[in-house]
PDB file of C-alpha atoms in Angstrom:
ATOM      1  CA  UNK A1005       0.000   0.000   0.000  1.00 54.00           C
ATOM      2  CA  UNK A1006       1.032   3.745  -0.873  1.00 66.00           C
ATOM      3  CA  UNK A1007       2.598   4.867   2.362  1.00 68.00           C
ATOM      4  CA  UNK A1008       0.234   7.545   3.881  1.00 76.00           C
ATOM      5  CA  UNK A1009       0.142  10.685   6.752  1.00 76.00           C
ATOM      6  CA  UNK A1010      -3.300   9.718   7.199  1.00 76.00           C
ATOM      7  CA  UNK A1011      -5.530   7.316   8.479  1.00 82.00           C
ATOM      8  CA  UNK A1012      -5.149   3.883  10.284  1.00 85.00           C
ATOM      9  CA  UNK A1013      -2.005   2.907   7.675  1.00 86.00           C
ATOM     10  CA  UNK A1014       0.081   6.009   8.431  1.00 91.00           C
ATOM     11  CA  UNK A1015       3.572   6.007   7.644  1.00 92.00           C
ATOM     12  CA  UNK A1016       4.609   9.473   7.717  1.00 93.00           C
ATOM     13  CA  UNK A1017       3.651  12.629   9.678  1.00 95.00           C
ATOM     14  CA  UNK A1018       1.277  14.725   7.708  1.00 92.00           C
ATOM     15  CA  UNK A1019       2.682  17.585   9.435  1.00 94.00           C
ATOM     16  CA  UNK A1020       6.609  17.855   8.158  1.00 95.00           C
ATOM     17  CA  UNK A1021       6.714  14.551   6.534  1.00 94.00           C
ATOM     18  CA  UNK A1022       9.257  12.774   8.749  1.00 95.00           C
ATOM     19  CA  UNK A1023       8.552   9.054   8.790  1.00 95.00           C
ATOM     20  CA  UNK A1024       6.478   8.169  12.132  1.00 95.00           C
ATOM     21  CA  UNK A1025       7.608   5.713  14.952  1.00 95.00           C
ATOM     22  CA  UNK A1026       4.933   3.128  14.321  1.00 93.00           C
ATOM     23  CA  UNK A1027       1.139   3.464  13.677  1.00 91.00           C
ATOM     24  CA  UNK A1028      -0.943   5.123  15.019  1.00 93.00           C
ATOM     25  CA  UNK A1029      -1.498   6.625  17.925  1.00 94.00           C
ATOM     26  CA  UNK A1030       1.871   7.629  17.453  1.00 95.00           C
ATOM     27  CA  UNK A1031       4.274  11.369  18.148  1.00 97.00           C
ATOM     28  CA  UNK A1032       6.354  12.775  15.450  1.00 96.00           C
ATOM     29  CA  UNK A1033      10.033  12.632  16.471  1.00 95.00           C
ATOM     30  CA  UNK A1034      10.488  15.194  13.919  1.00 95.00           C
ATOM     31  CA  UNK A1035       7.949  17.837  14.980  1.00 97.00           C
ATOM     32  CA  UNK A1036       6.122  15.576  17.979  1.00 97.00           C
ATOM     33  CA  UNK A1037       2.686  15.861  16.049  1.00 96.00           C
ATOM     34  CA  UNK A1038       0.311  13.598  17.791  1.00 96.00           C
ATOM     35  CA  UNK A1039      -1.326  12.021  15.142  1.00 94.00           C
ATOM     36  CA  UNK A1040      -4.539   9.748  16.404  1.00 94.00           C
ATOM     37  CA  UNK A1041      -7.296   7.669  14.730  1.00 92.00           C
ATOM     38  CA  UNK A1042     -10.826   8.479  15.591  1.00 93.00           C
ATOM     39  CA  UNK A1043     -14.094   6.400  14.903  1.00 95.00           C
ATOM     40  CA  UNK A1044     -15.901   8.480  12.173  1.00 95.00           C
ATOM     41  CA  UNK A1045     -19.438   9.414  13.219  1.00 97.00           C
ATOM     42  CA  UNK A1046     -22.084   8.057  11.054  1.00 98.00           C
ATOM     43  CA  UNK A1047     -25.415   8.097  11.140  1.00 98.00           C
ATOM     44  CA  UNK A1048     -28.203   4.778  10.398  1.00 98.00           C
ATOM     45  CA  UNK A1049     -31.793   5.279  10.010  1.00 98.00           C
ATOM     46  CA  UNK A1050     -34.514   2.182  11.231  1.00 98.00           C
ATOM     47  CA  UNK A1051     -37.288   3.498   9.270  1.00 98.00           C
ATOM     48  CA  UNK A1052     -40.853   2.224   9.946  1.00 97.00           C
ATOM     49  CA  UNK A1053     -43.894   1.649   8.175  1.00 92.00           C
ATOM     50  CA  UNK A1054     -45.877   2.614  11.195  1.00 85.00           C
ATOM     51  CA  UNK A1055     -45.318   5.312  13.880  1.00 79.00           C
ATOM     52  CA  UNK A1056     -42.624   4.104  16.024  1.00 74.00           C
ATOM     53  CA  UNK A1057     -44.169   6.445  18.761  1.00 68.00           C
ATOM     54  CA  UNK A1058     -46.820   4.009  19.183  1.00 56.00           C
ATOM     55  CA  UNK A1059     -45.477   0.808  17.790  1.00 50.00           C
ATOM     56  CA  UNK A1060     -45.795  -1.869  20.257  1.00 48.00           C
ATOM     57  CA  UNK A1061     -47.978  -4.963  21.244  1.00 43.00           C
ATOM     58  CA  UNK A1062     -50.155  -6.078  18.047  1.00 40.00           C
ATOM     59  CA  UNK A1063     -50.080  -4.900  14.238  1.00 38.00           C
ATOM     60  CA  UNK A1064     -53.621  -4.011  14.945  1.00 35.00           C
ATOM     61  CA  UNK A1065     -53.213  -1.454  17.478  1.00 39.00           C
ATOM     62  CA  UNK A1066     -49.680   0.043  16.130  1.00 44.00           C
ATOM     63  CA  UNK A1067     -50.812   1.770  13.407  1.00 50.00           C
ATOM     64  CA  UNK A1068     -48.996  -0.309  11.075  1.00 45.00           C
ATOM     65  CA  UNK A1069     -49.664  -1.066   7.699  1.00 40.00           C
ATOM     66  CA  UNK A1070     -51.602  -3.912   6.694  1.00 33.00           C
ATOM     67  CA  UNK A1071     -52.204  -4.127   2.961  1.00 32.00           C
ATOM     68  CA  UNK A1072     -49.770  -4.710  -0.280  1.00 34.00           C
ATOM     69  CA  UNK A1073     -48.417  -7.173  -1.822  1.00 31.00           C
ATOM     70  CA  UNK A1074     -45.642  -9.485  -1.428  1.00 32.00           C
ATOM     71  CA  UNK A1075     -42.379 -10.046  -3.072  1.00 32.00           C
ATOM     72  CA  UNK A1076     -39.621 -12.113  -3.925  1.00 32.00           C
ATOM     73  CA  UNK A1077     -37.017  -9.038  -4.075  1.00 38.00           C
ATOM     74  CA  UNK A1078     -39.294  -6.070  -3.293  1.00 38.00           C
ATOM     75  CA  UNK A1079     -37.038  -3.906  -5.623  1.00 38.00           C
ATOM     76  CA  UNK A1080     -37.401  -0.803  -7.383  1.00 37.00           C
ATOM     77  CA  UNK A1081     -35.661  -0.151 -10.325  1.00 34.00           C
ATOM     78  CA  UNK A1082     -32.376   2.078 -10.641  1.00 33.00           C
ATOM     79  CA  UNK A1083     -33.865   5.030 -10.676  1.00 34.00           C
ATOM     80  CA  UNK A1084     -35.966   4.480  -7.643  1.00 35.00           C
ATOM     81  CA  UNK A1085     -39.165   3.530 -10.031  1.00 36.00           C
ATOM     82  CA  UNK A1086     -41.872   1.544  -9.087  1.00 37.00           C
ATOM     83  CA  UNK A1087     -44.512   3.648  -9.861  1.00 33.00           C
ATOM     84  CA  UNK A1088     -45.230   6.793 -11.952  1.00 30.00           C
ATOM     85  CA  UNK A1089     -42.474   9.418 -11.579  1.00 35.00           C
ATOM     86  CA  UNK A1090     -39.828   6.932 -10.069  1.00 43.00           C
ATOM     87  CA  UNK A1091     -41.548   7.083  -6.853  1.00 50.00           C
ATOM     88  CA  UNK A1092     -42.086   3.798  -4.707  1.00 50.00           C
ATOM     89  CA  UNK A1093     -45.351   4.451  -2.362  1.00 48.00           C
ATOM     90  CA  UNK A1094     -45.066   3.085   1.409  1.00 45.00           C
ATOM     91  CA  UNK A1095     -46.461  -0.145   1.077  1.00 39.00           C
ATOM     92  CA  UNK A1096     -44.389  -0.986  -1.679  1.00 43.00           C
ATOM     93  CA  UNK A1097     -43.452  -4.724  -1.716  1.00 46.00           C
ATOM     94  CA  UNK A1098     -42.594  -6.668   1.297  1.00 48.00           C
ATOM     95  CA  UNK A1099     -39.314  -8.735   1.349  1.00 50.00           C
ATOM     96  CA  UNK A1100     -40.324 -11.342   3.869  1.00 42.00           C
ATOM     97  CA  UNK A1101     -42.838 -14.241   2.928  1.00 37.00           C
ATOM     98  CA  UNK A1102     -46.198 -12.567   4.102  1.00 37.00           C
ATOM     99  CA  UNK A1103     -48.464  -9.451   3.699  1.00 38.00           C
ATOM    100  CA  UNK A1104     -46.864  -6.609   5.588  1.00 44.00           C
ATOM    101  CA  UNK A1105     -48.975  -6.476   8.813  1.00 49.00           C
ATOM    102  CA  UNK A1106     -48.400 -10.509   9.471  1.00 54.00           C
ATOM    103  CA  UNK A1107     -45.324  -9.691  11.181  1.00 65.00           C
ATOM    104  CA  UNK A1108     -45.846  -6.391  12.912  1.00 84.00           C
ATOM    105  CA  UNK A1109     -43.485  -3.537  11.975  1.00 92.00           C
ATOM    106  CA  UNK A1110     -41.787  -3.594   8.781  1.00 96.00           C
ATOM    107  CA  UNK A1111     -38.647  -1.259   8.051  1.00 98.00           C
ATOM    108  CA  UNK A1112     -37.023   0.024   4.874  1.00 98.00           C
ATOM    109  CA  UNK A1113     -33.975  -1.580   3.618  1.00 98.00           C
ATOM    110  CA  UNK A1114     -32.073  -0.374   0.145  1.00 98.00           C
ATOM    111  CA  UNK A1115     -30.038  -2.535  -2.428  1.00 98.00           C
ATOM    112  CA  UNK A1116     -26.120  -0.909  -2.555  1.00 98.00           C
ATOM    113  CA  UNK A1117     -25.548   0.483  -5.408  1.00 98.00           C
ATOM    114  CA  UNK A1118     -21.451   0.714  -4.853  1.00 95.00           C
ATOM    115  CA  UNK A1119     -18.792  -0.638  -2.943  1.00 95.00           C
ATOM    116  CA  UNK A1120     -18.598  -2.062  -0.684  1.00 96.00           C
ATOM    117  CA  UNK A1121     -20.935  -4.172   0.157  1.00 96.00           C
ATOM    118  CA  UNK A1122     -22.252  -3.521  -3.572  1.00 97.00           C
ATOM    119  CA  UNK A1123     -25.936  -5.422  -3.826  1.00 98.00           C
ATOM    120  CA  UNK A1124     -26.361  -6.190  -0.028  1.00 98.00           C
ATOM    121  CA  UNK A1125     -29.240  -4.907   1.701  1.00 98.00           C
ATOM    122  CA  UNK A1126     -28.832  -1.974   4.174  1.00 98.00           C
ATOM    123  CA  UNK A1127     -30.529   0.498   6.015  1.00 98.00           C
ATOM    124  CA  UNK A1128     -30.314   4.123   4.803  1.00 98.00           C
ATOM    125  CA  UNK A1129     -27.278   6.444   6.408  1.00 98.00           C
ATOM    126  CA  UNK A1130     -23.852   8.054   5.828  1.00 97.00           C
ATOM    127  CA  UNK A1131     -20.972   9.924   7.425  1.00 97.00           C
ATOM    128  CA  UNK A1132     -21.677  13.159   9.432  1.00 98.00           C
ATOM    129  CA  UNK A1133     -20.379  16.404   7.836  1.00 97.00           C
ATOM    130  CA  UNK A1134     -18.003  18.109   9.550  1.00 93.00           C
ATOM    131  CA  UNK A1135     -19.551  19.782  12.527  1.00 95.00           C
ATOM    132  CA  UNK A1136     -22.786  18.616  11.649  1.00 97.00           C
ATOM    133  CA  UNK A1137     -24.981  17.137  14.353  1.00 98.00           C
ATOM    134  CA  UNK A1138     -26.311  13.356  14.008  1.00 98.00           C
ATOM    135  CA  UNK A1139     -29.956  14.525  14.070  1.00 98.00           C
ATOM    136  CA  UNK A1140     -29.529  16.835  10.719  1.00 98.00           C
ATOM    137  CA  UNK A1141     -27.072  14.068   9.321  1.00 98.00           C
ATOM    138  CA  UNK A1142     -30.345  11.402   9.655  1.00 98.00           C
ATOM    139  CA  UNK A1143     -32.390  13.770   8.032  1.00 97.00           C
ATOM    140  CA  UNK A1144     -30.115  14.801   5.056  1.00 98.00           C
ATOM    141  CA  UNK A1145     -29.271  11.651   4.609  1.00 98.00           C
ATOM    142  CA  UNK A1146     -33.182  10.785   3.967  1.00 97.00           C
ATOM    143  CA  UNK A1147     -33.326  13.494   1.636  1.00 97.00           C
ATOM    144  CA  UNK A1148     -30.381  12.743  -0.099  1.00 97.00           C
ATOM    145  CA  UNK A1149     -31.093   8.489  -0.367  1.00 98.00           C
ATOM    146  CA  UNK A1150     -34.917   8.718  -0.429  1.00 97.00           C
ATOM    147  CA  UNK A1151     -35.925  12.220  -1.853  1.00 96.00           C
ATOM    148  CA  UNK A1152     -38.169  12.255   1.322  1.00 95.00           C
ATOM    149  CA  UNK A1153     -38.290  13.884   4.895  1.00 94.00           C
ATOM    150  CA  UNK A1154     -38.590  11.746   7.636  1.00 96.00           C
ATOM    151  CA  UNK A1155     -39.538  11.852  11.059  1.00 96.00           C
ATOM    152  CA  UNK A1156     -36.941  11.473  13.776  1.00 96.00           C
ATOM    153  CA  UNK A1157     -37.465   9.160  16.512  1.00 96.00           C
ATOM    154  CA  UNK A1158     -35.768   8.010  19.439  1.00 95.00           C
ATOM    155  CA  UNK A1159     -31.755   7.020  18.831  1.00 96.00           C
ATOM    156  CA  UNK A1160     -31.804   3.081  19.015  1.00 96.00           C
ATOM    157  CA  UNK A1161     -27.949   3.145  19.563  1.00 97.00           C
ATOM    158  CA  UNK A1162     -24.188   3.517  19.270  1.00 98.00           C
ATOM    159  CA  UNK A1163     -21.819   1.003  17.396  1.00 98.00           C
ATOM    160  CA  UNK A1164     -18.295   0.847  16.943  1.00 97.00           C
ATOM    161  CA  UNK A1165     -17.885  -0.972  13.659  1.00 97.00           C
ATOM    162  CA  UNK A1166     -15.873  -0.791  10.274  1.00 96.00           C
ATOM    163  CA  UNK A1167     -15.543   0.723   6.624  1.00 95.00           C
ATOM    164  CA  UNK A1168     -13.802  -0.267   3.689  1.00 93.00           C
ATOM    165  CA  UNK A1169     -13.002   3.041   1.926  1.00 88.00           C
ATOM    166  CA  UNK A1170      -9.855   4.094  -0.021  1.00 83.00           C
ATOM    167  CA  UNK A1171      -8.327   1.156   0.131  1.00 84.00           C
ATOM    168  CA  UNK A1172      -8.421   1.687   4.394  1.00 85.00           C
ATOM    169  CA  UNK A1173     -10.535   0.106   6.664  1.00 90.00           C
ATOM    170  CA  UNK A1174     -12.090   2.489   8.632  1.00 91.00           C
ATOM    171  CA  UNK A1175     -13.091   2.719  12.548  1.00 95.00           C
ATOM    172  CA  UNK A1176     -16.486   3.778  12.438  1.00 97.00           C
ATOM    173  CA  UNK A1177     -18.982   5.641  15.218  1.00 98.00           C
ATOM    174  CA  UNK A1178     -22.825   3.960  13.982  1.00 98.00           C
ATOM    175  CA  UNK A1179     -25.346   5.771  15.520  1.00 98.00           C
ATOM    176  CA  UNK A1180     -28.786   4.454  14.916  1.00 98.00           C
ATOM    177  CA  UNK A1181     -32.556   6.376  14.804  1.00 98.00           C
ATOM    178  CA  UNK A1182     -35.877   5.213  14.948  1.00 98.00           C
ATOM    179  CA  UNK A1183     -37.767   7.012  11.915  1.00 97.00           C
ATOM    180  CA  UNK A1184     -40.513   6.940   9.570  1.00 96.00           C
ATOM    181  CA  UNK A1185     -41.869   8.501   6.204  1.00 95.00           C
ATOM    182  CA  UNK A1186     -43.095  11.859   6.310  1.00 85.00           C
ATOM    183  CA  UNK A1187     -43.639  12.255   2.615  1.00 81.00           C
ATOM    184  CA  UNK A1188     -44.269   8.363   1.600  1.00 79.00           C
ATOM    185  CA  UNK A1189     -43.675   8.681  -2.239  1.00 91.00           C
ATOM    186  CA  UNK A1190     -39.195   7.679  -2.087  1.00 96.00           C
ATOM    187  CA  UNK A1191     -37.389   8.535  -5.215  1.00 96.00           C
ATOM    188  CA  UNK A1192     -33.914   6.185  -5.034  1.00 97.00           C
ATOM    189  CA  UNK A1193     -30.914   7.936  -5.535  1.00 97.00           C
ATOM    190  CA  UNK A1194     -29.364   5.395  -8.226  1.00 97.00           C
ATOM    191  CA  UNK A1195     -25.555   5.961  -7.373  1.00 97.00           C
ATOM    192  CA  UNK A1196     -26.496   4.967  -3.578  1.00 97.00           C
ATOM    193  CA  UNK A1197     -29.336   2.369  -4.493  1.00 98.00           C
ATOM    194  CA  UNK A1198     -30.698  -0.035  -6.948  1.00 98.00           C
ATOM    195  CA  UNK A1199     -33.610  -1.054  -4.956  1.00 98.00           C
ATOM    196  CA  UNK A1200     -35.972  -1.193  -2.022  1.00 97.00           C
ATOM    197  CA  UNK A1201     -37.979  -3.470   0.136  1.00 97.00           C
ATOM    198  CA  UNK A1202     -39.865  -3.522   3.508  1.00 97.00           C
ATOM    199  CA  UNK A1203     -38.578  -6.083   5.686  1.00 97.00           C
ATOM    200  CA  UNK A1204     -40.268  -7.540   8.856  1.00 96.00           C
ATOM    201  CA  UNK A1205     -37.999  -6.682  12.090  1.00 95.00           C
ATOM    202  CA  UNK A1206     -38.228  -9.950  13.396  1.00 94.00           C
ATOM    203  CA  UNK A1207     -37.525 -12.053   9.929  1.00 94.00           C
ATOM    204  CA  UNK A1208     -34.717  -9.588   8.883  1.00 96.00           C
ATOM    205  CA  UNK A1209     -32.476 -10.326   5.826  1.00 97.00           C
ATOM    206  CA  UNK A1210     -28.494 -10.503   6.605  1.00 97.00           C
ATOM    207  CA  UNK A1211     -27.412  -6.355   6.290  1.00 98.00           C
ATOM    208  CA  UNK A1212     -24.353  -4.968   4.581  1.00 98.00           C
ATOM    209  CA  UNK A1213     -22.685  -4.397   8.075  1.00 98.00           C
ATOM    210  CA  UNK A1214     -23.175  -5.388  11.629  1.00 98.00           C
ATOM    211  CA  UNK A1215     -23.853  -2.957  13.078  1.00 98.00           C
ATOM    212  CA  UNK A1216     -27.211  -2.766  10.844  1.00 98.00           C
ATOM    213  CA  UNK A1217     -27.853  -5.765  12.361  1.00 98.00           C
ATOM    214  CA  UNK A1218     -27.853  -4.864  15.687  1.00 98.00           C
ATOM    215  CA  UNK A1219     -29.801  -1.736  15.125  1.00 98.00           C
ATOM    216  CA  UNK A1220     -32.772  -3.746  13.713  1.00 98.00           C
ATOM    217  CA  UNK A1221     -32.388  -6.194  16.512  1.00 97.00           C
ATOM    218  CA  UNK A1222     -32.329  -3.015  19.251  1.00 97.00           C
ATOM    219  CA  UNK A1223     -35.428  -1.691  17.160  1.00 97.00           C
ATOM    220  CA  UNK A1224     -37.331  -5.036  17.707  1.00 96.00           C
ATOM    221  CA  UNK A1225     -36.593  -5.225  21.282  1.00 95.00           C
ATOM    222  CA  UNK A1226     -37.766  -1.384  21.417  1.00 94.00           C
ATOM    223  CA  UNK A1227     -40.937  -2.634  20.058  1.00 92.00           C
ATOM    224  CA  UNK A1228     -41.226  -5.549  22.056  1.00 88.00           C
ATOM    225  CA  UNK A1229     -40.939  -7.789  19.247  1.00 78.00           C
TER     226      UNK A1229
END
C-alpha cells in the first residue's frame, strides 16, 4: 500500500513529513505531532412503516400497515421507479414471505448500489459532515437516499464498527434512529441504491454491516418484538 500521513495505515507525519515511529497513535520525532485515529461518526436510520411512537404490542393497534403485496425481491428499479415518476409508495413490496402487517413492523432496507458491500441490503445512512450534528445528518441523509423527509425518533444506539473506503478500513462511530416517512412517495438515488424493500424486524435479511444488524435487533426489542 502507498505509504500515507493519514488514516489507520500512516507512515509518515502529515505535518513535516518525517517518517512516524509506528502506527498510530503515534508522536512525530520530527515535529512531535500527535497524530490519532478516531471512529468516524455516522449516522443509520430504522425506518418504519408505522409510527414508532406508538409501535408496540399487536399490528392491529400500532398503526402499522396492513395491505400490499408481497415479493420475492421487493425492488425498485435504478432510478428508484416503481410507480409513476420513479416514486415507490409506502407499502411498496414486502421482502419477507407474508403481507406486511403478518409480522408487525416492517422497516425500509435499500439494495447498494457501490462498494462495498455492492448489492447487499442496508438500512439508509452516511458519514456526518463536519460539525454537523447526528440529528440533521439522519435527516439529510433521507433526503439525499430517499428524496423524502422523515420523522426522527428516538436514537436506538451507538456502534463501533468498520468501513472499507480508499483502500483503508475504517473505525467507524454507527449511531442508529428510529424514523418513519413523512412524505411516503421515495425517489432512489441510483448511485447509492438499486432497490428497495420492507422487511419484517423480526424475519430480517443478513445487512451490509453489523452494526445494521444490531440496530434492527435493538429496534425489535424497542418494540417488544
Amino acid at each position: 500500500m502507498t505509504p500515507r500521513g493519514y488514516g489507520p495505515g500512516a507512515a509518515f507525519c502529515p505535518r513535516c513529513a518525517a517518517p512516524l515511529p509506528g502506527p498510530p497513535p503515534a508522536t512525530c520525532t520530527g515535529c512531535r505531532y500527535q497524530l490519532f485515529v478516531n471512529a468516524r461518526p455516522t449516522v443509520g436510520l430504522v425506518i418504519l412503516d408505522c409510527d414508532p411512537a406508538t409501535s408496540s404490542g399487536s399490528a392491529a393497534s400500532d398503526g402499522c400497515a396492513t395491505s400490499g403485496g408481497a415479493g420475492a425481491d421487493g425492488g425498485a428499479g435504478a432510478d428508484g421507479g416503481a410507480g409513476a415518476g420513479g416514486g415507490s409508495g409506502l407499502s411498496g413490496r414486502s421482502g419477507s414471505g407474508g403481507g406486511p402487517g403478518s409480522d408487525g413492523p416492517r422497516f425500509l432496507a435499500l439494495r447498494r448500489a457501490a462498494e462495498p458491500m455492492i448489492g447487499r441490503w442496508e438500512t439508509p445512512g452516511g458519514f456526518c459532515d463536519g460539525r454537523e450534528h447526528p440529528a440533521e445528518a439522519a435527516m439529510r441523509e433521507a433526503r439525499e437516499e430517499l428524496g423524502v423527509t422523515v420523522i426522527l425518533g428516538d436514537q436506538l444506539g451507538m456502534y463501533i464498527g468498520s468501513y472499507e473506503f480508499q483502500d483503508e478500513v475504517l473505525p467507524v462511530l454507527d449511531i442508529f434512529f428510529l424514523a418513519s416517512l413523512d412524505d411516503r412517495r421515495i425517489v432512489l438515488n441510483p448511485a447509492e441504491s438499486t432497490g428497495l424493500a420492507w422487511f419484517s424486524l423480526v424475519d430480517p435479511p443478513p445487512l451490509a454491516f453489523p452494526t445494521m444488524d444490531a440496530a434492527v435487533r435493538a429496534a425489535a426489542r424497542r418494540l417488544g418484538r
